[in-house]
PDB file of C-alpha atoms in Angstrom:
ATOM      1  CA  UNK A  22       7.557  -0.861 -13.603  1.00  0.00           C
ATOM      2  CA  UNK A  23       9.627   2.322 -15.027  1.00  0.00           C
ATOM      3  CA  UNK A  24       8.078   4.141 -17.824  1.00  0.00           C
ATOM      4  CA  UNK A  25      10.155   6.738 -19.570  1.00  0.00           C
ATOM      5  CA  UNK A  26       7.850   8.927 -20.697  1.00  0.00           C
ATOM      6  CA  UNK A  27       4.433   9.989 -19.314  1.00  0.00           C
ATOM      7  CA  UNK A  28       3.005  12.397 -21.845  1.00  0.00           C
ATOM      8  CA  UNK A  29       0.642   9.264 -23.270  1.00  0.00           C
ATOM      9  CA  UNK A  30      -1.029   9.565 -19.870  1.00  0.00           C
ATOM     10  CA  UNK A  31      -2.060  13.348 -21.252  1.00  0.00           C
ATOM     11  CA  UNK A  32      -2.481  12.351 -24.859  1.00  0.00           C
ATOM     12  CA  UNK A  33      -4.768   9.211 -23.637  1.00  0.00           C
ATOM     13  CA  UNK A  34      -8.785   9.771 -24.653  1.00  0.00           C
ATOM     14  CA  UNK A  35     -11.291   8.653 -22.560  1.00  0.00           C
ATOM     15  CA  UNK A  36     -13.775   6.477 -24.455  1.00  0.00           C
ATOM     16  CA  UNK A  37     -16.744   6.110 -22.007  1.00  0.00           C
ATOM     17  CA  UNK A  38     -19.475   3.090 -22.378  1.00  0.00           C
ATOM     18  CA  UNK A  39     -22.924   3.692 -21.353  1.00  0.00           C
ATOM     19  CA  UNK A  40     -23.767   2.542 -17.567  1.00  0.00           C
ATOM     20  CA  UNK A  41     -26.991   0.408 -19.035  1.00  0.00           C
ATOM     21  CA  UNK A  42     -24.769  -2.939 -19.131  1.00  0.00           C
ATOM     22  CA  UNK A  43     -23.955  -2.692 -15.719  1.00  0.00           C
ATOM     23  CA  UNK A  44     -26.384  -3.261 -12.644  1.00  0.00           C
ATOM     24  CA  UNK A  45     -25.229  -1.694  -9.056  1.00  0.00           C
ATOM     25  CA  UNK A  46     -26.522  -4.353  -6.430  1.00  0.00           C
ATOM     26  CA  UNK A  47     -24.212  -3.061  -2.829  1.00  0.00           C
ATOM     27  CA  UNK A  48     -21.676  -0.448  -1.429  1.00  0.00           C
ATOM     28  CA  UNK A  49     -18.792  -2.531  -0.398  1.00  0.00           C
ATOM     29  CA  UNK A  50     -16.674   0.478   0.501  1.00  0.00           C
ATOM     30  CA  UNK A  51     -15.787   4.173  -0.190  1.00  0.00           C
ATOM     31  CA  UNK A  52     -12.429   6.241  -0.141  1.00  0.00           C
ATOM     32  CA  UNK A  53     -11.189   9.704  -0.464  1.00  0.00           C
ATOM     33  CA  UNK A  54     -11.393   9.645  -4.524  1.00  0.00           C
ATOM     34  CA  UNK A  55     -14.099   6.603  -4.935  1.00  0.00           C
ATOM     35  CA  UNK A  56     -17.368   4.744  -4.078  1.00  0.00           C
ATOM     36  CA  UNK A  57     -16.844   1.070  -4.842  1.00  0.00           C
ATOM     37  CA  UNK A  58     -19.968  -1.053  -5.278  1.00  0.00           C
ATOM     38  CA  UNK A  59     -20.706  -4.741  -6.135  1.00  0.00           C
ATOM     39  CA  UNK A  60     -22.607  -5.099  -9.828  1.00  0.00           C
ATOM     40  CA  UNK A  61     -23.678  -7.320 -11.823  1.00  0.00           C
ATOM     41  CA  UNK A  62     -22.051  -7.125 -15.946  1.00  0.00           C
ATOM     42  CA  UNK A  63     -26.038  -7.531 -17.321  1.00  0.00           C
ATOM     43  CA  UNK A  64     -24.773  -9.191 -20.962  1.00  0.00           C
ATOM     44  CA  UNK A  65     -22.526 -11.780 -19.147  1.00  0.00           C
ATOM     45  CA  UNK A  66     -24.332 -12.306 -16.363  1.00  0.00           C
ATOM     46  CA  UNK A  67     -21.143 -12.096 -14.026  1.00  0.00           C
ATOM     47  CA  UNK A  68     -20.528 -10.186 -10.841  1.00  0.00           C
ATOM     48  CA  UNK A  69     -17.913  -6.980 -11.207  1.00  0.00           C
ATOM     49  CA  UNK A  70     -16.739  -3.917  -9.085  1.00  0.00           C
ATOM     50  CA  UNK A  71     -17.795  -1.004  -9.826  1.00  0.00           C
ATOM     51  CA  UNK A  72     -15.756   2.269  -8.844  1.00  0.00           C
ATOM     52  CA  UNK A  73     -17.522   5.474  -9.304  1.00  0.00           C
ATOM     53  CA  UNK A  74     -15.250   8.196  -9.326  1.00  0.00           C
ATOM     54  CA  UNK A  75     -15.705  11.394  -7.093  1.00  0.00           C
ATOM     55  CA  UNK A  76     -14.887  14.611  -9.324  1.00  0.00           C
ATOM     56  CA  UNK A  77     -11.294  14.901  -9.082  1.00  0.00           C
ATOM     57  CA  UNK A  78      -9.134  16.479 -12.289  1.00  0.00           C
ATOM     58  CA  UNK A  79      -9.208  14.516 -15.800  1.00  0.00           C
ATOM     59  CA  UNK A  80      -5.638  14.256 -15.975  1.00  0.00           C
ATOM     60  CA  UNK A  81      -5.770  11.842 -12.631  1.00  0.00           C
ATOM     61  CA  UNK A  82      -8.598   9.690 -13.898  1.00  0.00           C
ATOM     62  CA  UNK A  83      -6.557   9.152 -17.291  1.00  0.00           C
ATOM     63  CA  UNK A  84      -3.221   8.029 -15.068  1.00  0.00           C
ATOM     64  CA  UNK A  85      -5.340   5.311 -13.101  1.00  0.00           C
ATOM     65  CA  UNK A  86      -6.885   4.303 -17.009  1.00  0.00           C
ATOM     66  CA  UNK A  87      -3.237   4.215 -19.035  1.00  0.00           C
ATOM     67  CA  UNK A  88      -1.147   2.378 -15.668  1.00  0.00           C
ATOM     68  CA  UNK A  89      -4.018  -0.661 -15.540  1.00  0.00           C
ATOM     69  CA  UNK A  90      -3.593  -0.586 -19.474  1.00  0.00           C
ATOM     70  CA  UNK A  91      -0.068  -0.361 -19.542  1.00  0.00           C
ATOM     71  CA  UNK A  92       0.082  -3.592 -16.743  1.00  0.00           C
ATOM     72  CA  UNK A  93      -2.858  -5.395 -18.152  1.00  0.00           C
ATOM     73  CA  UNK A  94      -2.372  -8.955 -17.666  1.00  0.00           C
ATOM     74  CA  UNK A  95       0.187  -8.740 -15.091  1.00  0.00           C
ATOM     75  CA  UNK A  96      -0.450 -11.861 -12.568  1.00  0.00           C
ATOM     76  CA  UNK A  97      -0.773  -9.599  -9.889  1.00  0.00           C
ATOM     77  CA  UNK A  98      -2.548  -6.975 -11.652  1.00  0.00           C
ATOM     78  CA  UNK A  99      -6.489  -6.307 -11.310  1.00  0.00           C
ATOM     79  CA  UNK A 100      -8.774  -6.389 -14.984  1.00  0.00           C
ATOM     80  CA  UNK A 101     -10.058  -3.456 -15.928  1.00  0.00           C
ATOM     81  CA  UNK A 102     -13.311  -4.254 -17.758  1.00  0.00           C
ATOM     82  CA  UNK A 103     -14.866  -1.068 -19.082  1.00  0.00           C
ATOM     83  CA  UNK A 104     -14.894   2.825 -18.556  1.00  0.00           C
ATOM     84  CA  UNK A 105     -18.398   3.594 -18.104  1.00  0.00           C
ATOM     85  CA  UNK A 106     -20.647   6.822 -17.434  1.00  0.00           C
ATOM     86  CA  UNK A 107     -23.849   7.818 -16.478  1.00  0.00           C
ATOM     87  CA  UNK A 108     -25.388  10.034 -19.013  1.00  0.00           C
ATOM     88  CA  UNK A 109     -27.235  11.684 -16.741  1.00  0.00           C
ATOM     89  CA  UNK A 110     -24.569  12.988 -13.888  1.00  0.00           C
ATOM     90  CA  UNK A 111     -21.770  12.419 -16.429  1.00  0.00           C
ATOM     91  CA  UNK A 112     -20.274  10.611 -13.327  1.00  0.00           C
ATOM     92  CA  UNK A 113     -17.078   8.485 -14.257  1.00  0.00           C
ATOM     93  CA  UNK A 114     -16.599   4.599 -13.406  1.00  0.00           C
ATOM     94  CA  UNK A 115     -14.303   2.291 -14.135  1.00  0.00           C
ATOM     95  CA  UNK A 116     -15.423  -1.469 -14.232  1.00  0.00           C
ATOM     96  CA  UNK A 117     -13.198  -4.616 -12.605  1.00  0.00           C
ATOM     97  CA  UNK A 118     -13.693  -7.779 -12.043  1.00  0.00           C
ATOM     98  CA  UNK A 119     -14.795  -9.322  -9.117  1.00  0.00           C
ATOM     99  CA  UNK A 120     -12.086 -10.582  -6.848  1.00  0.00           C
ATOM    100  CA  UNK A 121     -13.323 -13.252  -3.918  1.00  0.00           C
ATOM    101  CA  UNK A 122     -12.084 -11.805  -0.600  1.00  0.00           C
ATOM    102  CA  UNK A 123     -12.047 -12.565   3.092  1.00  0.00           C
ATOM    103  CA  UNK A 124     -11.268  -9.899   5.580  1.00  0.00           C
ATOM    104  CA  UNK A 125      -7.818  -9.912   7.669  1.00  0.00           C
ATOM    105  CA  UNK A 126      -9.377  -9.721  10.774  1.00  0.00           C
ATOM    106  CA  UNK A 127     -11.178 -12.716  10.430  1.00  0.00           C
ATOM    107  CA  UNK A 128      -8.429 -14.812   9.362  1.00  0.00           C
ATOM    108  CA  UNK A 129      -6.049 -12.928  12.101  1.00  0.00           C
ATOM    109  CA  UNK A 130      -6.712 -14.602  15.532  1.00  0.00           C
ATOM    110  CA  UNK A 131      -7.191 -18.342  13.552  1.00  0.00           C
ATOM    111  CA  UNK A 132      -2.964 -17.939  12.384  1.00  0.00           C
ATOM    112  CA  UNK A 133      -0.710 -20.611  12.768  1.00  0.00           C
ATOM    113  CA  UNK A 134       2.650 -20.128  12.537  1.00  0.00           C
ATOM    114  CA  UNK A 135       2.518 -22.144   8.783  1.00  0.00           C
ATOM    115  CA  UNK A 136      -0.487 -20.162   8.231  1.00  0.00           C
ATOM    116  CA  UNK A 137       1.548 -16.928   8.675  1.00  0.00           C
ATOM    117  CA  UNK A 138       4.355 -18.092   6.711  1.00  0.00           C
ATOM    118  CA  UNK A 139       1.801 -18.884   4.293  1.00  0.00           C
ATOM    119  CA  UNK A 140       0.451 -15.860   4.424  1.00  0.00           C
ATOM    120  CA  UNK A 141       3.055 -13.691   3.736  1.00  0.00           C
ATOM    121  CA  UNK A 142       4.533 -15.615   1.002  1.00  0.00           C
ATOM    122  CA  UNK A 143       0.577 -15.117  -0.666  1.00  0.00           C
ATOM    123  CA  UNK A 144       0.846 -11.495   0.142  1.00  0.00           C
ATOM    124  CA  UNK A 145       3.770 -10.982  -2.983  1.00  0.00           C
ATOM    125  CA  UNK A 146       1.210 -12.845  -4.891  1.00  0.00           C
ATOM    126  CA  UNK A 147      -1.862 -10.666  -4.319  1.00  0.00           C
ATOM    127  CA  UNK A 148      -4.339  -9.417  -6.344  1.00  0.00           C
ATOM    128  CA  UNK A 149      -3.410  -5.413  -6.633  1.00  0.00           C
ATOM    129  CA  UNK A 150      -7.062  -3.591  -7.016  1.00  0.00           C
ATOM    130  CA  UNK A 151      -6.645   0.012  -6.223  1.00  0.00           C
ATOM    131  CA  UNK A 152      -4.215   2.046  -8.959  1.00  0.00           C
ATOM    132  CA  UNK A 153      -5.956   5.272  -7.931  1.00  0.00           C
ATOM    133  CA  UNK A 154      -2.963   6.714  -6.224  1.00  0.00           C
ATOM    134  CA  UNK A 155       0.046   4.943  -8.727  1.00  0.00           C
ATOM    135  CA  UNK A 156       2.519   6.888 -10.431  1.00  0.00           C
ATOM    136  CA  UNK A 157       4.485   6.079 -13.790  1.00  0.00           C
ATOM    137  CA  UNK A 158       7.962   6.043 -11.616  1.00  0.00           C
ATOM    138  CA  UNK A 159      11.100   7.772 -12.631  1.00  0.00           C
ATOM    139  CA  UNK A 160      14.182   7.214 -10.934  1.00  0.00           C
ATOM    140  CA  UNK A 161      15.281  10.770  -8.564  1.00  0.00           C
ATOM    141  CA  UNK A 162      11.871  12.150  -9.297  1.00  0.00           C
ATOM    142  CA  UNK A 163       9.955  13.632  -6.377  1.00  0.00           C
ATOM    143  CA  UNK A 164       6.653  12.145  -5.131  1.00  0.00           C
ATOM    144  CA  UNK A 165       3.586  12.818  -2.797  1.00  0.00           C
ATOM    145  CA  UNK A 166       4.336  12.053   0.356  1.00  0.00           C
ATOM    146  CA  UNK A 167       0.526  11.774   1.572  1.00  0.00           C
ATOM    147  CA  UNK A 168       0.252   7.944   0.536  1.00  0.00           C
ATOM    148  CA  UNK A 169      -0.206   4.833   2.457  1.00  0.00           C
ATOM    149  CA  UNK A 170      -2.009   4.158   5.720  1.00  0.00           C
ATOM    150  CA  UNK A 171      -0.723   5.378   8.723  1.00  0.00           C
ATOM    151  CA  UNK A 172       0.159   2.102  10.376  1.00  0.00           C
ATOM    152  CA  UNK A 173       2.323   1.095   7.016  1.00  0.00           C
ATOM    153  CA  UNK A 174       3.983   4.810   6.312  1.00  0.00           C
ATOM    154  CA  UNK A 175       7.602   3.803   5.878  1.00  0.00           C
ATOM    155  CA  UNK A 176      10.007   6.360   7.683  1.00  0.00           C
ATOM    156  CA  UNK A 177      10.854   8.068   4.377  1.00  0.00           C
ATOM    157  CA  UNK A 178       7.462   9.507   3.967  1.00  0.00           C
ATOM    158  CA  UNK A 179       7.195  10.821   7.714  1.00  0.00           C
ATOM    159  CA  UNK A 180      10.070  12.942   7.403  1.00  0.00           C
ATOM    160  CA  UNK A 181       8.978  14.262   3.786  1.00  0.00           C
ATOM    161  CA  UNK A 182      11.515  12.141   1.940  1.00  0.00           C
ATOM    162  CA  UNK A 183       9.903  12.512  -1.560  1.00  0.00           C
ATOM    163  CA  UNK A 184      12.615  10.302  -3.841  1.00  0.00           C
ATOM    164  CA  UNK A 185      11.050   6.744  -2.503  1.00  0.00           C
ATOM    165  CA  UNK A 186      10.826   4.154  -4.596  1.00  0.00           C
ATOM    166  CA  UNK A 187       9.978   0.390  -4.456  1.00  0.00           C
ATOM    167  CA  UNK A 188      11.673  -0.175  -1.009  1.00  0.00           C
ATOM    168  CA  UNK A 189       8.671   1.288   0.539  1.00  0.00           C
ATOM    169  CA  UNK A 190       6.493  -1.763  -0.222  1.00  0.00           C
ATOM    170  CA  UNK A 191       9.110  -3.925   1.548  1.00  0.00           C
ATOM    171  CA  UNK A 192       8.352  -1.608   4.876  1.00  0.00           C
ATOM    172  CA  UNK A 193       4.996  -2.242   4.892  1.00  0.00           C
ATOM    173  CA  UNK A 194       5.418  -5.688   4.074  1.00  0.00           C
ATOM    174  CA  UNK A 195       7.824  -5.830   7.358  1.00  0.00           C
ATOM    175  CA  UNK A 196       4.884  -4.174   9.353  1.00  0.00           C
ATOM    176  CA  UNK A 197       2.569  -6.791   8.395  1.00  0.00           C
ATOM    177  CA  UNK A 198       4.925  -9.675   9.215  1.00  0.00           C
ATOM    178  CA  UNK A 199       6.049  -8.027  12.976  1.00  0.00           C
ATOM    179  CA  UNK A 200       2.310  -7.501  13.427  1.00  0.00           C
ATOM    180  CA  UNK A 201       1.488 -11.644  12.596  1.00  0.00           C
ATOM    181  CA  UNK A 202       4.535 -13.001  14.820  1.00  0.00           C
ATOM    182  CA  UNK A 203       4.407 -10.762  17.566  1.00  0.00           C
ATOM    183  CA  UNK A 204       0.086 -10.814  17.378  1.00  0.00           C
ATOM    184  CA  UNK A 205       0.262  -6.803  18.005  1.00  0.00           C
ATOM    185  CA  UNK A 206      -2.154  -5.571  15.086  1.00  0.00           C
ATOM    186  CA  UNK A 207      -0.841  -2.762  13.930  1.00  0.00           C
ATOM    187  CA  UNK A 208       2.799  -3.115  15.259  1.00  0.00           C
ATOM    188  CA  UNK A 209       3.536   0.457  14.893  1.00  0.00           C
ATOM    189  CA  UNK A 210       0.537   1.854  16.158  1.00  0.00           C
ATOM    190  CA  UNK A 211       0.805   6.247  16.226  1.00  0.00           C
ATOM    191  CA  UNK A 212      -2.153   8.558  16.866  1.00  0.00           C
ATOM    192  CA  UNK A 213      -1.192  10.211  13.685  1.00  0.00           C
ATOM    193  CA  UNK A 214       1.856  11.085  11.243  1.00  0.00           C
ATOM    194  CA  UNK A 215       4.151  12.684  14.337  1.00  0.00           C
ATOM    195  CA  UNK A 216       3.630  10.057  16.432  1.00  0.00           C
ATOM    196  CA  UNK A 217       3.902   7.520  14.331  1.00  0.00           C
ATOM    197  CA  UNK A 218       7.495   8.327  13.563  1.00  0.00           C
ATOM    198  CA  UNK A 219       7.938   8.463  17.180  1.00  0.00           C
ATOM    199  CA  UNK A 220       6.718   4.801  17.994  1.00  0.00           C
ATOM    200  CA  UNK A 221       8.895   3.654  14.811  1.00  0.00           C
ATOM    201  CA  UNK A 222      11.670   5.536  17.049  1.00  0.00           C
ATOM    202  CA  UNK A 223      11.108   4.177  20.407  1.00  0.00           C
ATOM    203  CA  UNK A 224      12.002   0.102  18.624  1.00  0.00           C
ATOM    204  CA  UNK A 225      14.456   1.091  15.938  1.00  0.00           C
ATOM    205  CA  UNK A 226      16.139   4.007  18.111  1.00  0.00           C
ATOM    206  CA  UNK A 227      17.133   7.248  17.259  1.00  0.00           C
ATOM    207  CA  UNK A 228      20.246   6.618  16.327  1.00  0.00           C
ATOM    208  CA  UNK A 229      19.900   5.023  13.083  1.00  0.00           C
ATOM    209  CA  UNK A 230      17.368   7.563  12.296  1.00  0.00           C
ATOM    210  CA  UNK A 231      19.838  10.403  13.056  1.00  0.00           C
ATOM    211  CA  UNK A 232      22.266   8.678  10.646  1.00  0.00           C
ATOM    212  CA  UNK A 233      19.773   8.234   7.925  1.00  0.00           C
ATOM    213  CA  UNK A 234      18.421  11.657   8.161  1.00  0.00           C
ATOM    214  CA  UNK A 235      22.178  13.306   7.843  1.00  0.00           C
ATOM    215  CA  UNK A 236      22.593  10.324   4.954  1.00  0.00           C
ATOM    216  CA  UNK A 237      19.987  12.015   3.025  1.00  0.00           C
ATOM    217  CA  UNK A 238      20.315  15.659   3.904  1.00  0.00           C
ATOM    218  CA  UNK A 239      16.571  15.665   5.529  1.00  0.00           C
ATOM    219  CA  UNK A 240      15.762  18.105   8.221  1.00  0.00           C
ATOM    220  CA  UNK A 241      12.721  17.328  10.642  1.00  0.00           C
ATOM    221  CA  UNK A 242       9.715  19.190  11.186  1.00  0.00           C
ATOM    222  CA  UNK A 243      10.108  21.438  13.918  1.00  0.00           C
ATOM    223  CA  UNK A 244       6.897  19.762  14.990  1.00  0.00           C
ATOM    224  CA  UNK A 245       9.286  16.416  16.343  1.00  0.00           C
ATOM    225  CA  UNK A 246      11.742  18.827  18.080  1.00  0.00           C
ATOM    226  CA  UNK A 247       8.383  18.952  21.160  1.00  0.00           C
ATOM    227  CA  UNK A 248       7.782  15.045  20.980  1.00  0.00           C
ATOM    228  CA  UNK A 249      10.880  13.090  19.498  1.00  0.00           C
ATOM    229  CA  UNK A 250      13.239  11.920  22.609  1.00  0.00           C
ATOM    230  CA  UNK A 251      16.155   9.781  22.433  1.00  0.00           C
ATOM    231  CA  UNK A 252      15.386   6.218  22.294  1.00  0.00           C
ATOM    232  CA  UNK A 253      18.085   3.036  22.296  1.00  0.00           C
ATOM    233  CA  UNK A 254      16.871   0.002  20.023  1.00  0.00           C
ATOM    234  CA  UNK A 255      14.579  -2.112  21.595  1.00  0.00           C
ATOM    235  CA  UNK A 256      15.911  -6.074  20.396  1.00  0.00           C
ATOM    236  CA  UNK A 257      13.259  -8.177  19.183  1.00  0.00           C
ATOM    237  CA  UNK A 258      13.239 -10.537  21.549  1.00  0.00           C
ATOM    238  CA  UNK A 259      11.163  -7.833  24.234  1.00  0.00           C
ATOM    239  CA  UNK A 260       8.025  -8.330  22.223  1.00  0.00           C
ATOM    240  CA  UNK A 261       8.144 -11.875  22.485  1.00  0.00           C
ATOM    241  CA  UNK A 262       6.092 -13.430  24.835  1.00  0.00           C
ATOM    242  CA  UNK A 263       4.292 -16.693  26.284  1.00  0.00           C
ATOM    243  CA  UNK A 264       1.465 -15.805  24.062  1.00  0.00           C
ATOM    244  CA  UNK A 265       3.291 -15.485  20.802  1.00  0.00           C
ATOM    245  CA  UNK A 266       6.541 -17.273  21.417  1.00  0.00           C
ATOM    246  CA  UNK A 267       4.977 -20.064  18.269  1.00  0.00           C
ATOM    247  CA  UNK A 268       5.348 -17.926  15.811  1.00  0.00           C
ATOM    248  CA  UNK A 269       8.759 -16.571  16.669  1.00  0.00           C
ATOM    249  CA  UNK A 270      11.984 -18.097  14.274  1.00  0.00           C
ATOM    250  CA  UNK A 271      15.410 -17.046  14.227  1.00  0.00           C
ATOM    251  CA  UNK A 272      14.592 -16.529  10.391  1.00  0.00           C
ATOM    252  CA  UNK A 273      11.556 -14.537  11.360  1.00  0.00           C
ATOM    253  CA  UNK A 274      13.688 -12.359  12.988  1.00  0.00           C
ATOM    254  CA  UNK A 275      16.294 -12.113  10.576  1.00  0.00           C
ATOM    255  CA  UNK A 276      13.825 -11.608   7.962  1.00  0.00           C
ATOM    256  CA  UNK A 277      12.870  -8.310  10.026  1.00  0.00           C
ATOM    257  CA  UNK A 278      15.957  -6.876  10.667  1.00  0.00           C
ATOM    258  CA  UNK A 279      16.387  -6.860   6.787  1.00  0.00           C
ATOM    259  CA  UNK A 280      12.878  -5.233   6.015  1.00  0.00           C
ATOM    260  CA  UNK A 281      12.335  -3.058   8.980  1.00  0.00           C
ATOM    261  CA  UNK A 282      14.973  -0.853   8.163  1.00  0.00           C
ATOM    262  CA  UNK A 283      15.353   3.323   7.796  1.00  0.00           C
ATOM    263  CA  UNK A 284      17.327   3.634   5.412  1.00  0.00           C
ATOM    264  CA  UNK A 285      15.427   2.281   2.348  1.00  0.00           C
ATOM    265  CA  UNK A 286      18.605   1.764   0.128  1.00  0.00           C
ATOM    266  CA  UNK A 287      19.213  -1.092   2.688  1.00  0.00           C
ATOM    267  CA  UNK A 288      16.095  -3.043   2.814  1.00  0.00           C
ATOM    268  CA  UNK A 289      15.931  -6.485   1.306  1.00  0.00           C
ATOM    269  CA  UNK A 290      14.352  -5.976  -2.368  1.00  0.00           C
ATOM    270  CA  UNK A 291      12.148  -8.440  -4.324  1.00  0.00           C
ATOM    271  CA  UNK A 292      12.873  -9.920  -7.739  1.00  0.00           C
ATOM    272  CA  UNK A 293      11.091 -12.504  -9.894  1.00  0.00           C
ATOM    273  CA  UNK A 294      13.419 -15.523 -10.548  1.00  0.00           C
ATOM    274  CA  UNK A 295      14.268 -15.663 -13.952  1.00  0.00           C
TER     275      UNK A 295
END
C-alpha cells in the first residue's frame, strides 16, 4: 500500500479504553517492542491477543494504530479490536483477535510435496499479525535496514541498501520455498548479519553480487573485505538429494531462480488478478 502523506500518523489521537473488559489468561510470546498474551474480551466472552507495549516513543505506537486502521478489513490483514490501558502503569495495549495457529515445525517434517505446494500458495494468503515494524511506503525513500529475521534478510538489507521496497517479501518468500524442497530449515543459515551475506554468496556467487552492488552504487562494509571470498554459483541441482529428490520440479526450480535473486528490481512480483 503507498500512502502519500504521513502527517495523519502525527495528527492521530490515541483514545485509550480501560483494561477492565479484557482478562489476561497466558504469555504466548514476547519481542523487542511487545509482550503478547492470550485474553479473554470479558463482554463477548471471546478469546483475543493482547499486545502490551514496552515504552517505546508515542509517535511509533500511533504508526502501528493509523497502518491497521488505514488496512482494516484487508483479507490478509489482522483486526484490531481496541486500544486499551492500564490505569495504573499507564501501560499501552492494543487488542486483536484471536487467530488459530499451528507451529511450522510441527507441520515441517509431515510435508508432502502437494502439501508444500499447498503451503506456499497459503503463505500469500496469511493472516499478517505483527504491524509493529510497518512503514507508510514512499517510493526512493530511505528505510531501516534492521528488519526481518536473519535467516529471511534479503541481500539489500545486508549491504545497507535502504530504498527496498516490496521485492523484499518475495526473498523471503524464496527462502521459505528452498528451505521446504530442499528440507534444509533455514536454507541460508549465517551466524549473524556478515555471515549471512556470505552463505547467500557461496550459492548465488559473487559475481552477480559484484554486479548488483556497482548497479546500485553500494560499497561494502569493510567488515566483508576479512570474510567475503570469491564464490562461483552453486546450480540447484547440488542440494538435491535421495532424501529430498520428491519435492524437487523443474517449476520448483524455475520458480527459485526468479525469487532468489540480488538484484530486487528483478525478482518475480505479486499482483492480485483483477
Amino acid at each position: 500500500m503507498q500512502i502519500r502523506n504521513n502527517q495523519a500518523v502525527i495528527g492521530i489521537t490515541m483514545l485509550f479504553k480501560k483494561q477492565d473488559n479484557h482478562e489476561i489468561v497466558r504469555k504466548v510470546g514476547r519481542g523487542k517492542y511487545s509482550e503478547v498474551f492470550e485474553g479473554i474480551d470479558i463482554n463477548r466472552d471471546e478469546k483475543v491477543v493482547i499486545k502490551i507495549l514496552k515504552p517505546v516513543k508515542k509517535k511509533k505506537i500511533k504508526r502501528e494504530i493509523k497502518i491497521l486502521q488505514n488496512l482494516a478489513g484487508g483479507i490478509n490483514v489482522i483486526e484490531l479490536l481496541d486500544v486499551v490501558r492500564d490505569p495504573q502503569s499507564k501501560t499501552p495495549a492494543l487488542v486483536f483477535e484471536y487467530i488459530n495457529n499451528t507451529d511450522f515445525k510441527i507441520l515441517y517434517p509431515r510435508f508432502t510435496d502437494f502439501d508444500v505446494r499447498y503451503y506456499m500458495f497459503e503463505l500469500l494468503k496469511l493472516r499478517l499479525i505483527d504491524w509493529g515494524l510497518a512503514e507508510f511506503y514512499h517510493p526512493g525513500t530511505e528505510y531501516n535496514v534492521r528488519v526481518a529475521s536473519r535467516y529471511f534478510k534479503g541481500p539489500e538489507l545486508l549491504v545497507d541498501f535502504q530504498e527496498y521496497d516490496y521485492s523484499l517479501d518475495l526473498w523471503s518468500y524464496g527462502c521459505m520455498l528452498a528451505s521446504m524442497i530442499f528440507r534444509k530449515e533455514p536454507f541460508f543459515h549465517g551466524l549473524d548479519n556478515y555471515d549471512q551475506l556470505v552463505k547467500i554468496a557461496k550459492v548465488l556467487g559473487t559475481d552477480d553480487l559484484f554486479a548488483y552492488l556497482d548497479k546500485y552504487g553500494i560499497k561494502l562494509d569493510k567488515q566483508y573485505h576479512d570474510i567475503l571470498g570469491r564464490y562461483a554459483k552453486t546450480p540447484w541441482q547440488k542440494f538435491i538429494t535421495s532424501e529430498n529428490q520428491k519435492y524437487i520440479s523443474k517449476e520448483a526450480l524455475d520458480f527459485l531462480n526468479h525469487l532468489l535473486l540480488y538484484d530486487h528490481q528483478e525478482r518475480y512480483i505479486i499482483r492480485k488478478n483483477s
